[in-house]
Coordinates of C-alpha atoms in Angstrom, one line a residue:
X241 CA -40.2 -54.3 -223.4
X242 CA -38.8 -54.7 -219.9
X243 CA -35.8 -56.6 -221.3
X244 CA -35.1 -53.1 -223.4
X245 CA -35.8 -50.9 -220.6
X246 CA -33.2 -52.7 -217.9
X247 CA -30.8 -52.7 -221.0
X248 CA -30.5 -48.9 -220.5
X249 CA -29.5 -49.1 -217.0
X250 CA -25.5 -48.6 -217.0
X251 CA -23.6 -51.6 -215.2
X252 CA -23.4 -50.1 -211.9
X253 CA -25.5 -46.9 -210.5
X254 CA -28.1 -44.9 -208.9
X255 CA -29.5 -41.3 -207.0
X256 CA -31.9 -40.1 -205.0
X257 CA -35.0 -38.2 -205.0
X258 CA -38.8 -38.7 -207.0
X259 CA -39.6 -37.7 -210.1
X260 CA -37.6 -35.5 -212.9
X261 CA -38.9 -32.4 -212.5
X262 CA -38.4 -30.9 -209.2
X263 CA -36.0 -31.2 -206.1
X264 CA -35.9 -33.2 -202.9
X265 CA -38.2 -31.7 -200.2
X266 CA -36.1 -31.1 -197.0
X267 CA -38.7 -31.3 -195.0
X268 CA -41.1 -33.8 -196.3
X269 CA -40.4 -37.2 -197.8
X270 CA -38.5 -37.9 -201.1
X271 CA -41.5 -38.0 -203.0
X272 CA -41.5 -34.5 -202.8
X273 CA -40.0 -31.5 -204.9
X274 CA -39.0 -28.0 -204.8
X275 CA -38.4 -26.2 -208.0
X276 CA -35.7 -24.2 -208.8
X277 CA -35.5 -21.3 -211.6
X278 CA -32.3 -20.9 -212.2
X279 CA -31.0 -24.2 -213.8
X280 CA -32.6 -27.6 -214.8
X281 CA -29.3 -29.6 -214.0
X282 CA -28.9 -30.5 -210.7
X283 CA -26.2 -32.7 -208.5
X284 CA -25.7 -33.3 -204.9
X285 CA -23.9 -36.1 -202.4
X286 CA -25.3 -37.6 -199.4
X287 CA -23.5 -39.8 -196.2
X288 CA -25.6 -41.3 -193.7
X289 CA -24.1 -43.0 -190.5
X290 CA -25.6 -44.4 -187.4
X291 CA -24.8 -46.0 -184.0
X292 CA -28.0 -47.8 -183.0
X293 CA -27.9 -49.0 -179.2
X294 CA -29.8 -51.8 -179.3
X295 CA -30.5 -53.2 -175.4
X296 CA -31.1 -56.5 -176.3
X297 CA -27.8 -56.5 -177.8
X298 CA -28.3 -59.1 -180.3
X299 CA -24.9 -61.2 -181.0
X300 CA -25.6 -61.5 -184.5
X301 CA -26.0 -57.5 -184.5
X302 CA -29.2 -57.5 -186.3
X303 CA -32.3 -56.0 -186.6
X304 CA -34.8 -58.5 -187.1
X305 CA -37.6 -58.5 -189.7
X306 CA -36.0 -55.3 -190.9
X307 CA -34.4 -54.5 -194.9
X308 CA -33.6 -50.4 -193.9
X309 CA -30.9 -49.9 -190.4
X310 CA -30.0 -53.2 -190.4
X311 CA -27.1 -53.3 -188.1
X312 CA -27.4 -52.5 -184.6
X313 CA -24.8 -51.9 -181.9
X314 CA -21.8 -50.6 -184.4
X315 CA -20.9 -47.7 -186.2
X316 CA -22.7 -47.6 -189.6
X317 CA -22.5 -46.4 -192.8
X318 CA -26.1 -46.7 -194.1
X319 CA -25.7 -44.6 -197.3
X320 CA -23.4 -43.1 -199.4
X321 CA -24.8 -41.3 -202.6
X322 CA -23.8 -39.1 -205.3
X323 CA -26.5 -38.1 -207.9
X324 CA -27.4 -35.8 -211.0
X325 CA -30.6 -35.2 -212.9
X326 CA -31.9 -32.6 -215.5
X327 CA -35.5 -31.3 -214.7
X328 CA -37.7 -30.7 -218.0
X329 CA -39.6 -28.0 -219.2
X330 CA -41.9 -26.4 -222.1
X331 CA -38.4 -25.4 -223.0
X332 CA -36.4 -28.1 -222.4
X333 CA -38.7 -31.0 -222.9
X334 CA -35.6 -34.1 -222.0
X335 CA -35.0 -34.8 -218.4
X336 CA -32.9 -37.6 -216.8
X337 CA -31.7 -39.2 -213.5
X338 CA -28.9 -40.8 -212.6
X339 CA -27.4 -41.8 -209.3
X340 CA -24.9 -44.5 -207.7
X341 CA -25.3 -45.3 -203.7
X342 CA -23.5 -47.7 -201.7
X343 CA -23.6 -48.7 -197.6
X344 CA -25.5 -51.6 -195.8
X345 CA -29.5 -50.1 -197.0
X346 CA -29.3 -51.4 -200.3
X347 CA -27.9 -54.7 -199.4
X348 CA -32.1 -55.4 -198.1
X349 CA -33.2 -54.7 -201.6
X350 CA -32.1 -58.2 -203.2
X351 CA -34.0 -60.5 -202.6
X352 CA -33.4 -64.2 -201.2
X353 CA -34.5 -67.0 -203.3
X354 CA -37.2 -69.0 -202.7
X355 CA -38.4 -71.6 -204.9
X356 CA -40.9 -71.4 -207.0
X357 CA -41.9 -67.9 -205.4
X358 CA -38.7 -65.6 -205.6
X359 CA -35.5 -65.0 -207.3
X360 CA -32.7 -62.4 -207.8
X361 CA -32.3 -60.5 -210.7
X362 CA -29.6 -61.7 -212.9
X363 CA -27.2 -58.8 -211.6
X364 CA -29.2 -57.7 -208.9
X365 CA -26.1 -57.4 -206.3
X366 CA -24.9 -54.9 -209.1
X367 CA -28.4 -52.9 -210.0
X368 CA -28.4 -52.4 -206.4
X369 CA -25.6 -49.6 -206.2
X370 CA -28.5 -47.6 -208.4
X371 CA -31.7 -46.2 -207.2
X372 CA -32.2 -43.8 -210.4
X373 CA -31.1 -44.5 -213.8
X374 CA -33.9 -43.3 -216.3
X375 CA -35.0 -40.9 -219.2
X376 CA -37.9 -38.5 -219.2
X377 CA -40.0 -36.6 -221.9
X378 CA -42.6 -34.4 -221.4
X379 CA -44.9 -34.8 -224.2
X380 CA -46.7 -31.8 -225.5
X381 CA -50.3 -32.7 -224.9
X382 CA -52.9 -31.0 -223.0
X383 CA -51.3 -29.7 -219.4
X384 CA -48.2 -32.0 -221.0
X385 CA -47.5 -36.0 -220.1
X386 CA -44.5 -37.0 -218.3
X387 CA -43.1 -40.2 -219.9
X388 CA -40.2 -41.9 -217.9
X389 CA -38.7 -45.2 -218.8
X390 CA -35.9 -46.7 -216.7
X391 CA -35.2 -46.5 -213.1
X392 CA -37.1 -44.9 -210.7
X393 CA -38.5 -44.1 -207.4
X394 CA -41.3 -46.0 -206.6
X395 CA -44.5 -44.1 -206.0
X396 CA -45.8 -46.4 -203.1
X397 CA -46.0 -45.2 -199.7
X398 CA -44.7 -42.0 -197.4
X399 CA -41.4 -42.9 -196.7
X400 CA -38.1 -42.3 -198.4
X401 CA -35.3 -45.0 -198.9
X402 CA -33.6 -41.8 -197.7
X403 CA -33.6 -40.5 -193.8
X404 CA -33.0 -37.4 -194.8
X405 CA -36.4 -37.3 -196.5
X406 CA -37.9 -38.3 -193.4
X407 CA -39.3 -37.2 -190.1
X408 CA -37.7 -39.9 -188.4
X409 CA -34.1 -41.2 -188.7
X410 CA -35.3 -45.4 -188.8
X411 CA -38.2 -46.2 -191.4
X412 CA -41.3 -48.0 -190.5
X413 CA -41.9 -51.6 -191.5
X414 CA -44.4 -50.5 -193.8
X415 CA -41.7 -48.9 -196.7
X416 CA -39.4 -52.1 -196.3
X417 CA -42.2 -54.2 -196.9
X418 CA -43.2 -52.1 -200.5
X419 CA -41.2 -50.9 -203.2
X420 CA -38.4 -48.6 -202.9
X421 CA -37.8 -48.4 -206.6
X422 CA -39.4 -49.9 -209.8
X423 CA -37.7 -50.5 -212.8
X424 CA -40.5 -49.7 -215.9
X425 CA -41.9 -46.7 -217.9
X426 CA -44.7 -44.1 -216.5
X427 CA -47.0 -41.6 -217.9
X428 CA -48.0 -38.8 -215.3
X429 CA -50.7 -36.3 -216.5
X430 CA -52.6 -33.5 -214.2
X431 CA -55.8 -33.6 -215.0
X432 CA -56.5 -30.7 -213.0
X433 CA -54.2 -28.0 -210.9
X434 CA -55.5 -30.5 -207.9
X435 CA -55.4 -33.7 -209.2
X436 CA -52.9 -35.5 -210.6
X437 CA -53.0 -39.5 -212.6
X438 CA -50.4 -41.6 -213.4
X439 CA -49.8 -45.2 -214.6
X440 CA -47.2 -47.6 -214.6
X441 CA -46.1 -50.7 -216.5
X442 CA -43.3 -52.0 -214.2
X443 CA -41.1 -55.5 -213.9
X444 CA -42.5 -56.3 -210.5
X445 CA -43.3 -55.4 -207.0
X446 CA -39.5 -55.9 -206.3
X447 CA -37.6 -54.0 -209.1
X448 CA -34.2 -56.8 -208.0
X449 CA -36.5 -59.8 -207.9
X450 CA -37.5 -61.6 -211.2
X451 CA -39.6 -64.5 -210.7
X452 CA -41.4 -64.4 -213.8
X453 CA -41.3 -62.6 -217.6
X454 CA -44.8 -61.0 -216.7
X455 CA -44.6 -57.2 -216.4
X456 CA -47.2 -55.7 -213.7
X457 CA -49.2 -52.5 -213.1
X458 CA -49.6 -49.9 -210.8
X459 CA -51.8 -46.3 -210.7
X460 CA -51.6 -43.4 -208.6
X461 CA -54.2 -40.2 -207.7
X462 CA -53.1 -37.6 -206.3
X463 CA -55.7 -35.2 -205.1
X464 CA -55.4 -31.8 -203.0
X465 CA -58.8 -30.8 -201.9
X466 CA -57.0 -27.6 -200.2
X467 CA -54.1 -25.8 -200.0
X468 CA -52.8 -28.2 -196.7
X469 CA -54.8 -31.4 -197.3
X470 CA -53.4 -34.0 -199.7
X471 CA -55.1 -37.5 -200.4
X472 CA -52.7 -40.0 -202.1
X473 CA -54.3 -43.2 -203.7
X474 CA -52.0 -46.2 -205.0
X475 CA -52.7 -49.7 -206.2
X476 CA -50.5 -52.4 -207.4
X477 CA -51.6 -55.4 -209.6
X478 CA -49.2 -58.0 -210.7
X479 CA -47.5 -61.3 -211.0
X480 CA -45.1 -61.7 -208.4
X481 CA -44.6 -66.3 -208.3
X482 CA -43.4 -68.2 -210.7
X483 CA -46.8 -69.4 -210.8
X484 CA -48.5 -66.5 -213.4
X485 CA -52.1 -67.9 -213.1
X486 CA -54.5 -64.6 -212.5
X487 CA -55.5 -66.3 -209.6
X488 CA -52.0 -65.7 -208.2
X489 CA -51.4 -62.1 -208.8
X490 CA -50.8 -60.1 -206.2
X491 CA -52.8 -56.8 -204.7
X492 CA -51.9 -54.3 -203.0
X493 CA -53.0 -50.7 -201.9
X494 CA -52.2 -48.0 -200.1
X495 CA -53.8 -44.8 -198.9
X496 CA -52.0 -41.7 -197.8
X497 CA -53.6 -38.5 -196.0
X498 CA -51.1 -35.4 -195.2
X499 CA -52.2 -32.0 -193.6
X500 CA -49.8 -29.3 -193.7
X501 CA -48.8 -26.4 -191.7
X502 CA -46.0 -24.0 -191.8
X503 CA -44.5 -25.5 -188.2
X504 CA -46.4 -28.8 -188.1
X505 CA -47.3 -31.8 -190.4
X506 CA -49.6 -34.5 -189.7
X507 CA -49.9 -37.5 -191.8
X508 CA -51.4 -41.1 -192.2
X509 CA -50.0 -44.0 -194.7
X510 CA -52.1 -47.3 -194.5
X511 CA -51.2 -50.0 -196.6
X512 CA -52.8 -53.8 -197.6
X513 CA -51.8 -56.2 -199.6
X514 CA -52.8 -59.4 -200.9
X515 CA -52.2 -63.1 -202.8
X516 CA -53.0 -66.9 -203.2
X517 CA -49.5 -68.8 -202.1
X518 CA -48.8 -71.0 -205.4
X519 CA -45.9 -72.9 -203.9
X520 CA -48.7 -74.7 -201.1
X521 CA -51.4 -77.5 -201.5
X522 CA -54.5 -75.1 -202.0
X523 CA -53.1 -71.8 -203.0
X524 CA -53.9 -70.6 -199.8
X525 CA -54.4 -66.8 -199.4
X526 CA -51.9 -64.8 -197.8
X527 CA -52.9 -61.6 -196.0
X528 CA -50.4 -58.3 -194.6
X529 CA -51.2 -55.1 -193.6
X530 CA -49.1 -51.7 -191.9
X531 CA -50.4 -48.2 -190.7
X532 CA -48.7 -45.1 -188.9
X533 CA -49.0 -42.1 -188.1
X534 CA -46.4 -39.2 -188.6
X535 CA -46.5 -35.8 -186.3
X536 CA -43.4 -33.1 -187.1
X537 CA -43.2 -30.0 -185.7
X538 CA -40.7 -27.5 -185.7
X539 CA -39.8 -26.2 -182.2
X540 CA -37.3 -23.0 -183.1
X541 CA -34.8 -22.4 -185.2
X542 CA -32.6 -25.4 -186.8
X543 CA -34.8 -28.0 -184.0
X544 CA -37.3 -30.1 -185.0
X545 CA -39.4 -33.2 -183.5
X546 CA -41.0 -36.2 -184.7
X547 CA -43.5 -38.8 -183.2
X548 CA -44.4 -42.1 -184.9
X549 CA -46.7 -45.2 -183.9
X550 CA -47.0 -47.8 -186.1
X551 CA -48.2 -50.9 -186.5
X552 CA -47.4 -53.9 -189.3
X553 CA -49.8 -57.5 -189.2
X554 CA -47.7 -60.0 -191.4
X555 CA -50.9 -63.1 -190.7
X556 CA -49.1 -65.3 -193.0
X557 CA -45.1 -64.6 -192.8
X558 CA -45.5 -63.6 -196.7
X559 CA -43.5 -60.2 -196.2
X560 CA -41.2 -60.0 -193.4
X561 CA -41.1 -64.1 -193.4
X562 CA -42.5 -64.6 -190.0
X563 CA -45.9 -64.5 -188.6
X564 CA -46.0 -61.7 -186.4
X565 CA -48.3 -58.5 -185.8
X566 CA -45.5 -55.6 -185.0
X567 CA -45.9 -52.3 -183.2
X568 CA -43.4 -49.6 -182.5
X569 CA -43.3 -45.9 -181.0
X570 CA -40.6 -43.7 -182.8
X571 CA -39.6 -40.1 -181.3
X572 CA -37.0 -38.3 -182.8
X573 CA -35.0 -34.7 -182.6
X574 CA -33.5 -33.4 -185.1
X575 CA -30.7 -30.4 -185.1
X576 CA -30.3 -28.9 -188.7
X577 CA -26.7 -27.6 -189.1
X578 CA -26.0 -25.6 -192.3
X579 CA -21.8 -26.4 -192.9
X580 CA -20.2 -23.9 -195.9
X581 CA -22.6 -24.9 -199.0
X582 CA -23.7 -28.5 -196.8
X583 CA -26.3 -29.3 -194.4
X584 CA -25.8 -31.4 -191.7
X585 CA -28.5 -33.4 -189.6
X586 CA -28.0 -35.1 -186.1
X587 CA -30.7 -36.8 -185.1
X588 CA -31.1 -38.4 -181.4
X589 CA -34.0 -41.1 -181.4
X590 CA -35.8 -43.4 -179.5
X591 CA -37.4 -46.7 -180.7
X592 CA -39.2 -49.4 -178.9
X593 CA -40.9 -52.3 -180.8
X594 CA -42.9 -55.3 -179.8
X595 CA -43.8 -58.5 -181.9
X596 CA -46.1 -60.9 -181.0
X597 CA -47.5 -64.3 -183.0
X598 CA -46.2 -67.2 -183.8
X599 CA -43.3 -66.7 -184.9
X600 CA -42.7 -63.0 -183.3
X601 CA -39.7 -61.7 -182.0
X602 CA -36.1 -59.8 -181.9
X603 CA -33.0 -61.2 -182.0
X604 CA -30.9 -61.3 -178.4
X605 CA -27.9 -62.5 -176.3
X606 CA -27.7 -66.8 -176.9
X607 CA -28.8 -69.0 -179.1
X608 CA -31.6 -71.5 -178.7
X609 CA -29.4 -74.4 -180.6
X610 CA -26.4 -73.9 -182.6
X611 CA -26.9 -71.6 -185.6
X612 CA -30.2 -70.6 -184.1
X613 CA -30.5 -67.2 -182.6
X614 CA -32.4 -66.5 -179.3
X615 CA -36.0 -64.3 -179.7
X616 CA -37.3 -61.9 -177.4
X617 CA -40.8 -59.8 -177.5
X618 CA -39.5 -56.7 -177.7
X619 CA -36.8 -54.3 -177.9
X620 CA -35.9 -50.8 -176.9
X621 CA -33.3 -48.8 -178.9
X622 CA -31.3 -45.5 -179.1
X623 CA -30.3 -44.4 -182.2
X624 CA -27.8 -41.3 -183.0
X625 CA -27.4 -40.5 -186.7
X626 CA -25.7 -38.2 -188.7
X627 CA -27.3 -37.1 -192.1
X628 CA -25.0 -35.0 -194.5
X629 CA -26.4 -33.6 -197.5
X630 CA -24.7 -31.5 -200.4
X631 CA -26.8 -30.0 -203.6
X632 CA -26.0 -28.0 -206.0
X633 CA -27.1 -24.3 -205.9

């Protein structure tokens, strides 16, 4: 079935946004919408480019342990986009998504191989230029089902692949270390006006990596207990080794708490995750885990503000392939400048990090032996970004 379902996916592209039937928030993350009456088609483009001043200034011009912002200490072009999607109605009951990016961020979605644990998709440097490429359907039962079989975005964690869905320009660890996207079919249904259930039959944790036939599953509730608390629930459960003994699937969760205000949104994301290492004596089991916490507030006008701390505990090198327990402090302001029918974003942040363990540690001046670069604790960066966005009225 999975085999059919990739076999829709044109031979080169991808957009932006979360599900079929609404637009991107602007002020919360991508998996957020905004409806819009007066058409279901929409398009839009989007550039992002960064200088990161990274003060350990790392040779290699790297940011270690890190799939999103990659480069440090150069101009950057992170992401270039262009998308289109048609929302579905009672109406109108078709919807699709289709978008094509390109920049360093998606270069951190395919994976490396690793024997008898991890390999590429055949064509994975290719699907990469796509982050949406699916069809929807909403089924006339009950409240209606949303059916969506291609590929989409993922509905793990807070963050979008996309800073300008974000309060902050960089992304925590947490996002880089889940899915982004998941190539598979859906079925959303909303049981109540303040609870919503969906499943997922998808082709792994990472939709580029194939190291198995096996397909996996994931489920999501989404509960709103008031009109500015939400309570997000999401597990994962699948075969992610070449090893597909039950003993070896993988588990992960994550829990997501957001209280909004018209100038000021708090939020938590925790996430946890889980599996026995086939590829060593003993399938011994391999432990990660991330939190952080998001303040934005709107000061006046087009400026905003955002505070992050975060942490990420990697016990066994299984995610970000060291053993390391990461934490960071992210501020960031944001100026909102509306261009003709654009809207442009500059954003001035501050980062520091600190990674301690083992195998801990940020890339610097030197090298430790030839080929090997030199570590340090910690690292302190200053990062200025510009975020352009077009959509259609």
């Amino acid at each position: 079935m999975l085999a059919m379902i990739v076999a829709l996916i044109p031979p080169a592209i991808a957009e932006e946004g979360a599900s079929p039937a609404s637009r991107l928030a602007e002020l919360l993350t991508g998996l957020n919408y905004i409806s819009r009456p007066n058409s279901l088609w929409r398009y839009g483009a989007y550039l992002d480019l960064s200088y990161a001043v990274n003060f350990n200034f790392p040779e290699n011009h790297r940011w270690r342990s890190k799939l999103t912002t990659q480069r440090v200490n150069e101009l950057t072009p992170n992401m270039v986009l262009g998308y289109v999607w048609k929302d579905m109605n009672e109406s109108s009951r078709w919807g699709m998504e289709l978008a094509i990016q390109g920049g360093y961020d998606p270069d951190g979605q395919v994976p490396q191989e690793i024997p008898g644990r991890d390999r590429p998709l055949p064509g994975a440097e290719t699907l990469k230029h796509f982050s949406r490429a699916n069809a929807s359907y909403l089924a006339p039962v009950g409240t209606g089902v949303k059916l969506t079989a291609g590929l989409f975005n993922s509905f793990i964690g807070y963050e979008s692949f996309y800073a300008k869905n974000n309060f902050n320009y960089t992304r925590t660890y947490l996002p880089d270390e889940s899915p982004y996207f998941m190539i598979g079919v859906s079925a959303e249904y909303q049981l109540r006006e303040n609870l919503k259930h969906v499943l997922y039959v998808i082709n792994g944790y990472n939709y580029l990596s194939r190291p198995n036939d096996l397909p996996s599953y994931g489920t999501q509730v989404s509960w709103k207990p008031s009109s500015r608390f939400t309570l997000t629930q999401n597990f994962y459960y699948g075969p992610d080794q070449s090893n597909t003994d039950l003993k070896h699937w993988r588990f992960f969760s994550n829990s997501i708490v957001e209280w909004k205000h018209d100038q000021l949104i708090l939020a938590m994301s925790y996430d946890i995750g889980t599996e026995n290492a086939a590829e060593f004596s003993g399938s011994p089991r391999t432990f990660w885990m991330g939190g952080a916490l998001y303040f934005w507030r709107h000061i006046a006008g087009p400026w905003a503000a955002a505070v992050r701390p975060e942490f990420y505990w990697d016990r066994n090198g299984r995610l970000t392939g060291a053993e390391q327990f990461i934490k960071a402090v992210t501020t960031t302001l944001e100026y909102k400048l509306p261009v003709a029918s654009t809207i442009a974003r500059l954003r001035l942040e501050y980062r520091y990090d600190d990674s301690t363990g083992q195998q801990g540690g940020f890339f610097t001046g030197g090298e430790v032996s030839p080929g090997v670069p030199s570590l340090k604790q910690s690292q302190h960066q200053l990062i200025s970004a510009i975020l352009w966005t077009f959509d259609s009225p």
